[in-house]
Coordinates of C-alpha atoms in Angstrom, one line a residue:
M76 CA 17.0 -6.3 -3.6
L77 CA 13.7 -7.4 -5.0
R78 CA 11.3 -9.7 -3.4
P79 CA 9.4 -12.3 -5.4
L80 CA 5.6 -12.1 -6.0
T81 CA 3.6 -15.1 -7.3
A82 CA 1.4 -14.7 -10.3
R83 CA -1.6 -16.9 -11.1
L84 CA -1.3 -17.9 -14.7
S85 CA -4.4 -18.2 -16.9
P86 CA -4.7 -21.4 -18.9
H87 CA -5.6 -19.1 -21.9
G88 CA -2.1 -17.8 -22.0
V89 CA 1.0 -19.6 -23.3
L90 CA 2.7 -20.2 -20.0
G91 CA -0.6 -21.0 -18.2
A92 CA -1.5 -23.5 -20.9
W93 CA 1.9 -25.1 -20.5
Q94 CA 1.3 -25.3 -16.7
Q95 CA -2.0 -27.0 -17.3
R96 CA -0.5 -29.6 -19.6
N97 CA 2.3 -30.1 -17.1
A98 CA -0.3 -30.9 -14.4
E99 CA -2.5 -33.1 -16.6
A100 CA 0.1 -34.9 -18.6
T101 CA 3.8 -34.4 -17.6
I102 CA 3.5 -35.0 -13.8
P103 CA 1.4 -38.2 -14.2
H104 CA 3.9 -39.4 -16.9
C105 CA 6.8 -38.8 -14.6
I106 CA 5.1 -40.6 -11.8
T107 CA 4.5 -43.6 -14.1
Q108 CA 8.2 -43.5 -15.1
L109 CA 9.4 -43.5 -11.5
E110 CA 7.8 -46.9 -11.2
A111 CA 8.8 -48.2 -14.6
S112 CA 12.5 -47.1 -14.3
G113 CA 13.0 -48.7 -11.0
V114 CA 13.4 -45.5 -8.9
L115 CA 10.7 -46.6 -6.4
D116 CA 11.9 -50.2 -6.3
N117 CA 15.3 -48.9 -5.4
F118 CA 13.8 -47.6 -2.2
R119 CA 11.7 -50.8 -1.6
R120 CA 14.7 -53.1 -1.9
V121 CA 16.5 -51.4 0.9
V122 CA 13.7 -52.3 3.4
G123 CA 13.1 -55.7 1.8
E124 CA 9.9 -54.8 0.0
S125 CA 11.4 -55.6 -3.5
G126 CA 13.8 -58.2 -4.8
A127 CA 14.7 -56.2 -7.9
A128 CA 18.3 -55.2 -8.6
Y129 CA 19.2 -51.6 -8.2
R130 CA 18.5 -49.6 -11.4
G131 CA 19.6 -46.3 -12.6
F132 CA 22.4 -43.9 -11.8
V133 CA 23.7 -43.4 -8.3
F134 CA 21.6 -40.2 -8.0
A135 CA 18.3 -41.8 -9.1
D136 CA 16.6 -40.9 -5.8
S137 CA 16.7 -37.3 -6.9
D138 CA 14.2 -38.0 -9.7
L139 CA 11.6 -38.8 -7.1
Y140 CA 12.3 -35.7 -5.1
K141 CA 12.0 -33.5 -8.2
V142 CA 8.7 -35.0 -9.0
I143 CA 7.5 -34.5 -5.4
E144 CA 8.6 -30.8 -5.7
A145 CA 6.6 -30.5 -9.0
V146 CA 3.5 -32.0 -7.3
A147 CA 4.0 -29.6 -4.3
W148 CA 4.0 -26.5 -6.5
E149 CA 1.0 -27.8 -8.5
I150 CA -0.9 -28.3 -5.2
G151 CA -0.1 -24.7 -4.3
R152 CA -1.1 -23.5 -7.7
S153 CA -4.4 -25.4 -8.1
G154 CA -5.3 -26.4 -4.6
T155 CA -5.8 -30.0 -5.8
N156 CA -5.7 -33.0 -3.5
R157 CA -5.4 -35.6 -6.3
W158 CA -1.8 -36.4 -5.3
D159 CA -2.4 -36.9 -1.6
A160 CA -2.5 -40.8 -1.7
W161 CA 0.6 -40.9 -3.9
L162 CA 2.5 -38.5 -1.5
D163 CA 1.4 -40.7 1.5
E164 CA 2.9 -43.7 -0.3
V165 CA 6.2 -42.3 -1.4
I166 CA 7.0 -40.2 1.6
G167 CA 6.1 -43.2 3.8
L168 CA 8.6 -45.2 1.7
V169 CA 11.3 -42.7 2.1
G170 CA 10.7 -42.6 5.8
R171 CA 11.1 -46.3 6.1
V172 CA 14.3 -46.3 4.2
Q173 CA 15.8 -43.5 6.4
D174 CA 18.1 -45.1 9.0
S175 CA 18.6 -44.3 12.6
T176 CA 21.3 -41.7 11.8
G177 CA 19.1 -39.8 9.4
Y178 CA 20.8 -41.0 6.3
V179 CA 18.7 -41.9 3.3
M180 CA 20.2 -42.7 -0.2
T181 CA 19.3 -46.0 -1.8
W182 CA 22.5 -46.5 -3.9
I183 CA 24.7 -46.2 -0.8
Q184 CA 22.4 -48.1 1.5
G185 CA 21.5 -50.9 -0.9
V186 CA 24.6 -51.3 -3.1
H187 CA 27.7 -49.7 -1.5
P188 CA 27.3 -48.9 2.2
E189 CA 31.1 -48.7 2.5
K190 CA 31.1 -45.6 0.4
R191 CA 29.0 -43.4 2.7
F192 CA 30.6 -40.0 2.6
A193 CA 33.8 -41.6 1.3
E194 CA 33.8 -40.6 -2.4
L195 CA 32.1 -37.2 -2.5
E196 CA 33.3 -36.5 -6.0
W197 CA 31.0 -39.3 -7.4
T198 CA 28.5 -40.4 -4.9
H199 CA 26.2 -37.4 -5.2
E200 CA 24.9 -37.8 -1.6
M201 CA 24.7 -34.1 -0.9
Y202 CA 23.2 -33.5 -4.4
V203 CA 20.4 -36.0 -3.6
L204 CA 19.9 -34.4 -0.2
G205 CA 19.7 -31.0 -1.8
H206 CA 16.8 -32.1 -4.0
L207 CA 15.2 -33.8 -1.0
I208 CA 15.4 -30.5 0.9
Q209 CA 13.9 -28.5 -2.0
A210 CA 11.0 -30.9 -2.4
A211 CA 10.4 -30.9 1.4
V212 CA 10.4 -27.1 1.6
A213 CA 8.1 -26.8 -1.4
L214 CA 5.7 -29.3 0.1
D215 CA 5.6 -27.5 3.4
R216 CA 5.2 -24.0 1.8
A217 CA 2.7 -25.0 -0.9
A218 CA 0.6 -27.6 0.9
G219 CA 1.3 -27.1 4.6
R220 CA 2.6 -30.7 4.8
D221 CA 5.8 -31.2 6.8
D222 CA 6.3 -35.0 6.9
L223 CA 9.0 -34.9 4.1
L224 CA 10.5 -31.9 5.8
R225 CA 11.1 -33.8 9.0
I226 CA 12.9 -36.5 7.0
A227 CA 15.0 -33.9 5.2
R228 CA 16.0 -32.2 8.5
R229 CA 17.1 -35.4 10.0
F230 CA 19.4 -36.0 7.1
T231 CA 20.6 -32.4 7.3
D232 CA 21.3 -32.9 11.0
L233 CA 23.6 -35.8 10.0
L234 CA 25.3 -33.5 7.5
H235 CA 26.0 -31.0 10.2
R236 CA 27.5 -33.7 12.4
H237 CA 29.9 -34.8 9.7
F238 CA 30.7 -31.5 7.9
G239 CA 29.8 -28.6 10.1
P240 CA 32.3 -26.1 11.4
G241 CA 35.2 -27.8 13.1
R242 CA 34.4 -31.2 11.6
E243 CA 35.4 -33.0 8.4
E244 CA 36.0 -30.8 5.4
G245 CA 34.1 -31.9 2.3
V246 CA 32.2 -30.7 -0.7
C247 CA 29.9 -32.5 -3.2
G248 CA 31.2 -33.3 -6.6
H249 CA 27.8 -32.0 -8.0
P250 CA 26.7 -28.7 -6.5
E251 CA 23.1 -28.4 -5.4
I252 CA 23.2 -28.7 -1.6
E253 CA 24.4 -25.1 -1.3
T254 CA 21.2 -23.4 -2.7
A255 CA 19.1 -26.0 -0.9
L256 CA 20.7 -25.2 2.5
V257 CA 20.1 -21.5 2.0
E258 CA 16.4 -22.2 1.1
L259 CA 16.1 -24.4 4.2
Y260 CA 17.5 -21.5 6.3
R261 CA 14.9 -19.2 4.7
H262 CA 12.1 -21.6 5.6
T263 CA 13.1 -22.6 9.1
G264 CA 15.3 -19.7 10.3
E265 CA 18.0 -22.1 11.4
E266 CA 21.2 -20.1 11.1
R267 CA 23.4 -23.1 11.1
D268 CA 22.0 -24.2 7.6
L269 CA 23.2 -20.8 6.2
T270 CA 26.6 -21.3 7.9
L271 CA 27.0 -24.8 6.4
A272 CA 26.1 -23.5 2.9
Q273 CA 28.8 -20.8 3.3
R274 CA 31.3 -23.4 4.6
M275 CA 30.8 -25.6 1.5
I276 CA 31.1 -22.6 -0.8
D277 CA 34.3 -21.5 1.0
L278 CA 35.8 -25.0 0.8
R279 CA 35.3 -25.4 -3.0
G280 CA 38.4 -24.9 -5.0
L281 CA 40.7 -26.1 -2.3
G282 CA 41.4 -29.5 -3.9
L283 CA 39.3 -31.6 -1.6
L284 CA 37.8 -33.7 -4.4
K285 CA 39.7 -36.5 -6.0
T286 CA 39.2 -35.3 -9.6
G287 CA 41.1 -38.0 -11.5
H288 CA 41.4 -37.8 -15.2
F289 CA 38.3 -35.5 -15.4
G290 CA 40.3 -32.7 -13.9
A291 CA 39.5 -30.1 -11.3
Q292 CA 37.7 -27.8 -13.8
Y293 CA 35.0 -30.4 -14.5
F294 CA 34.0 -30.2 -10.8
Q295 CA 34.6 -26.4 -10.5
D296 CA 37.3 -27.3 -7.9
H297 CA 40.1 -25.6 -9.7
L298 CA 39.8 -22.2 -8.0
P299 CA 38.2 -20.8 -4.8
V300 CA 34.7 -19.4 -5.6
R301 CA 35.8 -15.8 -5.1
Q302 CA 38.5 -16.1 -7.7
A303 CA 36.6 -18.0 -10.4
R304 CA 35.4 -15.4 -12.9
T305 CA 34.8 -17.7 -15.9
A306 CA 32.5 -20.7 -16.4
V307 CA 34.2 -24.0 -16.9
G308 CA 33.6 -27.7 -16.8
H309 CA 30.3 -29.6 -16.5
A310 CA 27.7 -26.9 -17.3
V311 CA 25.0 -28.0 -14.9
R312 CA 27.4 -28.2 -12.0
Q313 CA 28.8 -24.8 -12.7
L314 CA 25.3 -23.1 -13.0
Y315 CA 23.9 -24.8 -9.9
L316 CA 27.0 -23.7 -7.9
N317 CA 26.4 -20.2 -9.2
A318 CA 22.8 -20.2 -8.0
G319 CA 24.0 -21.2 -4.6
V320 CA 26.7 -18.6 -4.4
T321 CA 24.2 -15.9 -5.4
D322 CA 21.7 -17.2 -2.8
L323 CA 24.5 -16.8 -0.2
Y324 CA 25.0 -13.2 -1.4
L325 CA 21.3 -12.5 -1.1
E326 CA 21.5 -13.5 2.6
T327 CA 24.9 -12.1 3.6
G328 CA 25.3 -9.1 1.3
E329 CA 29.0 -10.0 0.7
K330 CA 29.9 -7.7 -2.2
E331 CA 32.8 -9.9 -3.3
L332 CA 30.4 -12.7 -4.1
L333 CA 28.2 -10.5 -6.2
E334 CA 31.2 -9.1 -8.1
V335 CA 32.5 -12.5 -9.1
Q336 CA 29.0 -13.7 -10.0
R337 CA 28.6 -10.7 -12.3
A338 CA 31.8 -11.6 -14.0
Q339 CA 30.8 -15.2 -14.4
W340 CA 27.3 -14.3 -15.7
E341 CA 28.8 -12.0 -18.3
N342 CA 31.3 -14.7 -19.4
V343 CA 28.5 -17.3 -19.7
H344 CA 25.9 -15.1 -21.5
Q345 CA 28.2 -13.0 -23.7
R346 CA 30.5 -15.9 -24.8
K347 CA 29.0 -19.3 -24.0
M348 CA 25.2 -19.0 -24.5
Y349 CA 23.4 -20.3 -27.6
I350 CA 20.8 -18.1 -29.1
T351 CA 18.1 -20.4 -27.8
G352 CA 19.2 -19.9 -24.2
A353 CA 21.1 -23.2 -24.1
Y354 CA 24.5 -24.0 -22.5
G355 CA 27.2 -26.6 -22.9
S356 CA 28.9 -27.0 -26.3
R357 CA 30.7 -30.3 -25.7
H358 CA 29.2 -33.8 -25.4
R359 CA 32.3 -34.9 -23.6
D360 CA 31.8 -34.1 -19.9
E361 CA 28.5 -32.3 -20.7
A362 CA 30.7 -29.2 -20.6
F363 CA 31.2 -25.6 -21.5
G364 CA 33.6 -25.1 -24.3
D365 CA 36.0 -22.2 -24.9
D366 CA 34.8 -18.7 -25.4
Y367 CA 32.6 -18.5 -28.6
E368 CA 32.8 -22.3 -29.1
L369 CA 29.2 -22.7 -30.1
P370 CA 28.7 -25.3 -32.9
S371 CA 25.0 -25.7 -33.8
D372 CA 25.1 -29.4 -34.8
R373 CA 27.3 -30.6 -32.0
A374 CA 25.7 -28.5 -29.3
Y375 CA 25.1 -30.5 -26.2
A376 CA 22.8 -27.8 -24.8
E377 CA 21.5 -30.0 -21.9
T378 CA 18.0 -29.1 -20.8
C379 CA 19.1 -29.1 -17.1
A380 CA 21.7 -26.5 -17.9
S381 CA 19.1 -24.0 -19.2
I382 CA 17.0 -24.7 -16.1
A383 CA 20.0 -24.2 -13.8
D384 CA 20.8 -21.0 -15.5
L385 CA 17.3 -19.8 -15.1
H386 CA 17.6 -20.4 -11.4
W387 CA 20.8 -18.5 -11.3
S388 CA 19.6 -15.6 -13.5
W389 CA 16.5 -15.2 -11.3
R390 CA 18.7 -14.8 -8.3
M391 CA 20.9 -12.3 -10.1
L392 CA 17.7 -10.4 -11.0
L393 CA 16.6 -10.3 -7.4
A394 CA 20.0 -9.1 -6.4
T395 CA 20.4 -6.3 -8.9
G396 CA 17.1 -5.5 -10.4
E397 CA 18.6 -5.4 -13.9
S398 CA 16.4 -6.4 -16.8
R399 CA 19.1 -8.3 -18.7
Y400 CA 18.6 -11.2 -16.3
A401 CA 14.9 -11.4 -17.0
D402 CA 15.7 -11.1 -20.8
V403 CA 17.7 -14.3 -20.6
I404 CA 15.0 -16.1 -18.5
E405 CA 12.5 -15.2 -21.2
R406 CA 14.8 -16.6 -23.9
E407 CA 15.3 -19.8 -22.0
I408 CA 11.6 -20.4 -21.3
H409 CA 10.3 -19.8 -24.8
N410 CA 13.1 -21.6 -26.7
A411 CA 15.6 -24.1 -25.2
I412 CA 13.3 -25.2 -22.3
A413 CA 10.1 -25.1 -24.4
A414 CA 11.8 -27.3 -27.1
S415 CA 12.8 -29.9 -24.5
V416 CA 9.3 -31.3 -24.2
D417 CA 6.9 -32.1 -27.0
A418 CA 3.3 -30.9 -27.5
S419 CA 2.0 -34.0 -25.5
G420 CA 4.0 -33.2 -22.5
T421 CA 5.3 -36.7 -22.3
R422 CA 8.4 -36.8 -24.6
F423 CA 11.7 -35.0 -23.9
F424 CA 15.0 -33.9 -25.2
Y425 CA 18.0 -34.1 -22.9
S426 CA 20.3 -32.5 -25.5
N427 CA 19.0 -29.6 -27.6
P428 CA 21.1 -29.1 -30.7
L429 CA 20.4 -26.1 -33.0
Q430 CA 21.0 -28.2 -36.2
L431 CA 20.0 -31.7 -37.0
R432 CA 21.8 -33.1 -40.1
P433 CA 19.9 -35.6 -42.3
D434 CA 22.3 -38.4 -41.5
R435 CA 22.7 -37.6 -37.8
Y436 CA 22.6 -40.8 -35.7
D437 CA 21.3 -41.3 -32.2
E438 CA 23.7 -40.9 -29.3
E439 CA 23.3 -41.5 -25.6
N440 CA 21.2 -38.6 -24.2
A441 CA 21.2 -37.1 -27.7
P442 CA 18.6 -39.0 -29.8
R443 CA 17.2 -37.7 -33.1
E444 CA 13.8 -37.6 -31.6
R445 CA 12.4 -36.8 -28.1
A446 CA 12.2 -39.8 -25.8
A447 CA 9.7 -40.7 -23.1
W448 CA 12.5 -41.1 -20.5
Y449 CA 16.3 -41.5 -20.2
A450 CA 18.6 -43.8 -18.3
C451 CA 20.0 -40.6 -16.8
A452 CA 16.6 -39.1 -16.2
C453 CA 17.5 -35.7 -14.6
C454 CA 15.9 -33.5 -17.3
P455 CA 12.2 -34.6 -17.5
P456 CA 11.5 -34.2 -13.7
N457 CA 13.5 -31.0 -13.7
V458 CA 11.3 -29.5 -16.5
T459 CA 8.3 -30.6 -14.6
R460 CA 9.2 -28.9 -11.3
L461 CA 10.2 -25.7 -13.2
V462 CA 6.9 -25.5 -15.2
A463 CA 4.9 -26.1 -12.0
Q464 CA 6.4 -22.9 -10.5
F465 CA 6.4 -20.6 -13.6
G466 CA 4.2 -18.2 -11.7
A467 CA 7.0 -17.4 -9.3
Y468 CA 9.2 -15.9 -12.1
V469 CA 6.7 -13.3 -13.5
A470 CA 6.9 -10.5 -11.0
S471 CA 8.6 -9.0 -7.9
E472 CA 8.1 -6.2 -5.5
G473 CA 10.3 -3.3 -4.4
D474 CA 9.6 -0.7 -1.7
D475 CA 7.3 1.4 -4.0
E476 CA 6.7 -0.6 -7.1
V477 CA 5.6 -3.9 -8.7
R478 CA 8.0 -5.1 -11.4
I479 CA 6.8 -7.3 -14.3
H480 CA 9.6 -9.5 -15.6
Q481 CA 7.7 -11.9 -17.8
Y482 CA 4.7 -11.2 -19.9
A483 CA 1.9 -13.7 -19.5
D484 CA -1.9 -13.7 -19.0
A485 CA -2.0 -13.6 -15.2
D486 CA -3.3 -12.1 -12.0
I487 CA -0.9 -10.8 -9.3
D488 CA -2.1 -10.2 -5.7
L489 CA -0.9 -6.8 -4.4
P490 CA 1.1 -7.0 -1.2
A491 CA -0.4 -4.9 1.6
H492 CA 2.2 -2.2 1.6
L493 CA 1.6 -1.5 -2.1
G494 CA -2.2 -1.5 -2.0
E495 CA -5.0 -4.0 -2.0
G496 CA -6.6 -6.0 -4.8
V497 CA -5.2 -7.6 -7.9
L498 CA -2.9 -6.4 -10.8
E499 CA -4.5 -7.9 -13.9
M500 CA -2.3 -8.6 -17.0
R501 CA -4.1 -9.6 -20.1
T502 CA -2.1 -10.7 -23.2
D503 CA -1.6 -13.4 -25.8
Y504 CA 2.2 -12.7 -25.7
P505 CA 4.3 -13.7 -27.4
S506 CA 1.9 -14.1 -30.3
S507 CA 1.5 -10.3 -30.1
G508 CA 3.3 -7.6 -28.3
T509 CA 0.2 -6.1 -26.7
V510 CA 0.0 -6.3 -22.9
E511 CA -2.9 -4.6 -21.1
L512 CA -2.5 -4.0 -17.3
S513 CA -5.1 -2.8 -14.8
V514 CA -5.6 -2.7 -11.1
R515 CA -8.7 -4.2 -9.6
G516 CA -8.7 -2.6 -6.2
R517 CA -6.3 0.3 -5.3
L518 CA -2.7 1.2 -5.2
A519 CA -1.0 2.9 -2.3
P520 CA 0.0 6.5 -3.0
G521 CA 3.3 6.8 -5.0
V522 CA 3.3 3.1 -6.1
R523 CA 4.4 2.6 -9.7
L524 CA 4.5 -0.3 -12.1
A525 CA 7.8 -1.2 -13.7
L526 CA 7.6 -3.0 -17.0
R527 CA 10.6 -4.8 -18.6
I528 CA 11.4 -3.5 -22.1
P529 CA 13.3 -6.3 -23.9
D530 CA 16.5 -5.4 -25.8
W531 CA 14.8 -6.3 -29.1
S532 CA 12.0 -3.8 -28.5
R533 CA 13.7 -0.6 -27.5
G534 CA 13.4 1.3 -30.8
T535 CA 10.1 3.1 -29.8
L536 CA 10.2 2.7 -26.0
T537 CA 12.9 4.2 -23.7
P538 CA 13.2 2.5 -20.4
D539 CA 15.2 3.6 -17.3
E540 CA 18.8 2.6 -17.0
D541 CA 17.8 -0.8 -15.4
G542 CA 15.7 -1.7 -18.5
Y543 CA 12.3 -1.0 -16.9
L544 CA 9.7 1.5 -18.0
R545 CA 7.9 3.1 -15.0
V546 CA 4.2 3.9 -15.4
D547 CA 1.2 4.8 -13.2
P548 CA -1.3 2.0 -13.8
R549 CA -4.2 3.5 -11.8
T550 CA -6.3 4.1 -14.9
G551 CA -4.8 1.1 -16.8
F552 CA -1.9 0.9 -19.2
R553 CA -1.4 -0.7 -22.6
L554 CA 2.1 -1.8 -23.5
E555 CA 3.0 -2.3 -27.2
L556 CA 6.2 -4.3 -27.8
D557 CA 7.7 -4.5 -31.3
V558 CA 7.5 -8.2 -32.2
R559 CA 8.2 -7.8 -35.9
P560 CA 10.4 -10.6 -37.3
R561 CA 14.1 -9.8 -37.6
W562 CA 17.4 -11.3 -38.8
T563 CA 20.0 -11.9 -36.2
R564 CA 23.7 -12.4 -36.8
A565 CA 26.1 -14.3 -34.5
H566 CA 29.1 -12.7 -32.8
P567 CA 31.9 -12.7 -35.4
R568 CA 34.1 -14.8 -33.2
V569 CA 31.8 -17.7 -33.4
D570 CA 33.6 -19.5 -36.2
A571 CA 30.9 -22.1 -36.7
L572 CA 28.3 -19.4 -37.6
R573 CA 30.2 -17.0 -39.8
G574 CA 28.1 -16.0 -42.8
C575 CA 24.9 -17.2 -41.1
V576 CA 21.7 -15.6 -39.8
A577 CA 18.9 -16.7 -37.6
L578 CA 15.3 -15.5 -37.6
E579 CA 13.7 -14.1 -34.4
R580 CA 10.4 -12.6 -33.6
G581 CA 10.0 -11.1 -30.2
P582 CA 11.5 -13.6 -27.8
I583 CA 11.0 -16.5 -30.2
V584 CA 13.8 -18.1 -32.1
Y585 CA 12.8 -19.8 -35.4
C586 CA 14.2 -22.7 -37.4
V587 CA 13.7 -24.3 -40.8
E588 CA 12.8 -28.0 -41.0
Q589 CA 13.4 -30.3 -43.9
S590 CA 9.8 -31.5 -43.6
S591 CA 8.5 -28.1 -44.5
L592 CA 10.5 -27.7 -47.7
P593 CA 9.3 -28.4 -51.3
E594 CA 10.1 -31.8 -52.7
G595 CA 13.7 -31.9 -54.0
V596 CA 14.9 -29.0 -52.0
A597 CA 17.6 -29.9 -49.4
I598 CA 17.9 -27.8 -46.3
E599 CA 21.7 -27.9 -46.7
D600 CA 21.4 -26.0 -49.9
L601 CA 19.4 -23.0 -48.6
V602 CA 20.7 -19.5 -48.6
I603 CA 18.8 -16.7 -46.9
D604 CA 18.1 -13.5 -48.8
V605 CA 18.5 -10.9 -46.0
T606 CA 17.8 -8.0 -48.3
V607 CA 14.2 -9.1 -48.2
P608 CA 12.3 -8.8 -44.8
P609 CA 10.7 -12.0 -43.5
G610 CA 7.1 -12.4 -44.8
P611 CA 3.8 -12.3 -43.0
E612 CA 3.0 -14.9 -40.4
L613 CA 1.2 -18.0 -41.6
T614 CA -1.1 -20.4 -39.6
G615 CA 0.6 -21.7 -36.5
H616 CA 3.0 -18.8 -36.1
R617 CA 5.1 -19.8 -39.1
I618 CA 7.0 -17.1 -40.9
E619 CA 8.0 -17.0 -44.5
A620 CA 11.8 -16.7 -44.8
P621 CA 12.9 -15.6 -48.3
A622 CA 15.6 -17.9 -49.6
G623 CA 17.3 -19.3 -52.6
L624 CA 19.4 -22.3 -53.5
Y625 CA 23.1 -22.9 -53.8
Q626 CA 24.3 -24.5 -57.0
A627 CA 25.4 -28.1 -56.4
S628 CA 28.8 -27.3 -57.8
G629 CA 29.7 -24.4 -55.4
R630 CA 28.6 -21.6 -53.2
V631 CA 27.0 -19.4 -55.9
P632 CA 23.2 -18.9 -55.4
T633 CA 21.0 -19.9 -58.2
S634 CA 18.1 -17.6 -59.3
T635 CA 15.6 -19.9 -57.7
A636 CA 13.6 -17.9 -55.1
L637 CA 11.7 -19.7 -52.4
A638 CA 9.5 -18.7 -49.5
V639 CA 10.6 -21.1 -46.8
P640 CA 8.3 -21.7 -43.8
A641 CA 10.1 -21.1 -40.6
V642 CA 8.6 -22.4 -37.3
P643 CA 9.4 -21.7 -33.6
F644 CA 12.4 -23.7 -32.5
A645 CA 10.3 -24.8 -29.5
T646 CA 8.1 -26.8 -31.9
W647 CA 10.7 -28.5 -34.0
G648 CA 10.5 -32.3 -34.3
N649 CA 6.8 -32.5 -33.5
T650 CA 6.1 -33.6 -37.0
G651 CA 9.2 -35.6 -37.6
S652 CA 13.0 -35.0 -37.4
R653 CA 14.5 -35.4 -40.9
A654 CA 16.7 -32.3 -40.6
M655 CA 16.6 -28.9 -39.0
R656 CA 18.6 -25.7 -38.8
V657 CA 18.4 -22.5 -36.7
W658 CA 21.4 -20.7 -38.4
L659 CA 21.4 -20.5 -42.2
P660 CA 23.9 -19.1 -44.7
A661 CA 23.1 -15.5 -45.8
N662 CA 23.5 -14.1 -49.3
D663 CA 25.4 -11.0 -48.3
L664 CA 28.4 -12.8 -46.6

């Protein structure tokens, strides 16, 4: 198993600049929205400090905890103390709301106290506690501050008294507590937290939830975890559950858990993943569809699903060391997740379709344009906490090597058993495929550097079986990845995409926007000429995609030739949202 290393990202690189924008714009925006949306008033009203009515969904408390987690990682990254007064205020508020039993959840305490632990399929109590735990652990690790951790442990103690071994059997309708309990165990060494996580994983699929018309699959309660080899139901719930199951494997080494997680991962990523690294093809139930059911225009592709999958894939990478997991993380970061927030860092997509028709209307959680916030505000603070900890996903260590999983301008401190000093990575990736690596200090004898070679760049580089190229970096090493533009075809079983191609360059997926086309040319009438390679890059990383037009009377291309500007999917909608497509019809099919 691999062990994570933390990289310090430079603000001159793509990921580091995003982290900087996250700190300067997104975190402050989220803090403002916590007040405006009523999340903080929900806490105040429980202790008589506000007369406002409860606002938001039952799990609105979790929005606060995710933002606290983002602040914690930002403190650890930058050493800033600018958030101390805010943390004092909100943690003090949470502490005042916590009752004598340790319980703290404002919807139950302030609206329906009779439902405490009574409707676990809907109340999200353990889900909220899970985010509280993760925020508390992050704050203690990154800032050495344990006041929120004390609150989280008191609530966890209550959970043990209710649902520990020999007590009531229960699981949460929305997984999250499982991975949080494992992380709490890692942080405190309390074995009972790992035991409770395992108990909840073992109890899922035994019919404990009252699933109603949604059905057991929606809640991943249709089969015991060790028998569930395909991803079903609500996408975020499934992927959070998988992250928790993989966490349990990382601590117990139970091979059956890893075997079933491999099967699920292959099902998700070979049959149910969009090219952008998005998941969930059905607006109804925010759910996975059938195998190869991947419509572009009706993609739900929830931002939180891509984030949840990143968490899961990272754990699978640590468990196996196989580069395919890092490949998917890269795809998610640079495409689906990047597209979910605009260039200002203050407007967000909840749903991330791969096609916007000109007459598409706004839907709940699926507007035509990014929004500043949502009634169900799970995605914006989730993006914020992820970006704040980007440095944790760049590298890891083995017994005799440092592995680079994501390419970014960054410095990585060498752990003592591998040497002393800093591994420096200099690159403007993914603008170019050039990555320069050097060691400032010294490596221990026999230590190697393992560099991930993405699937799309294996024509000239031959990695080892696990997808990594081993090199001796003592005198420096220059990696050249092939980031030339390429046409990509969908799997032939994806009915919605037959006869279409997408444009990719390195890890970046491109799209065509109506706003970039000449006057009088409709995006629906384009046909891509795949016999001609994509043209040179233009300003702003645009690529010229050779195309023609369909005749209005049928599917016969006219002789009109066009050079259509294609832009990174991550940037679409920043200049308007008249229409957009990732997949376009090709002239040879």
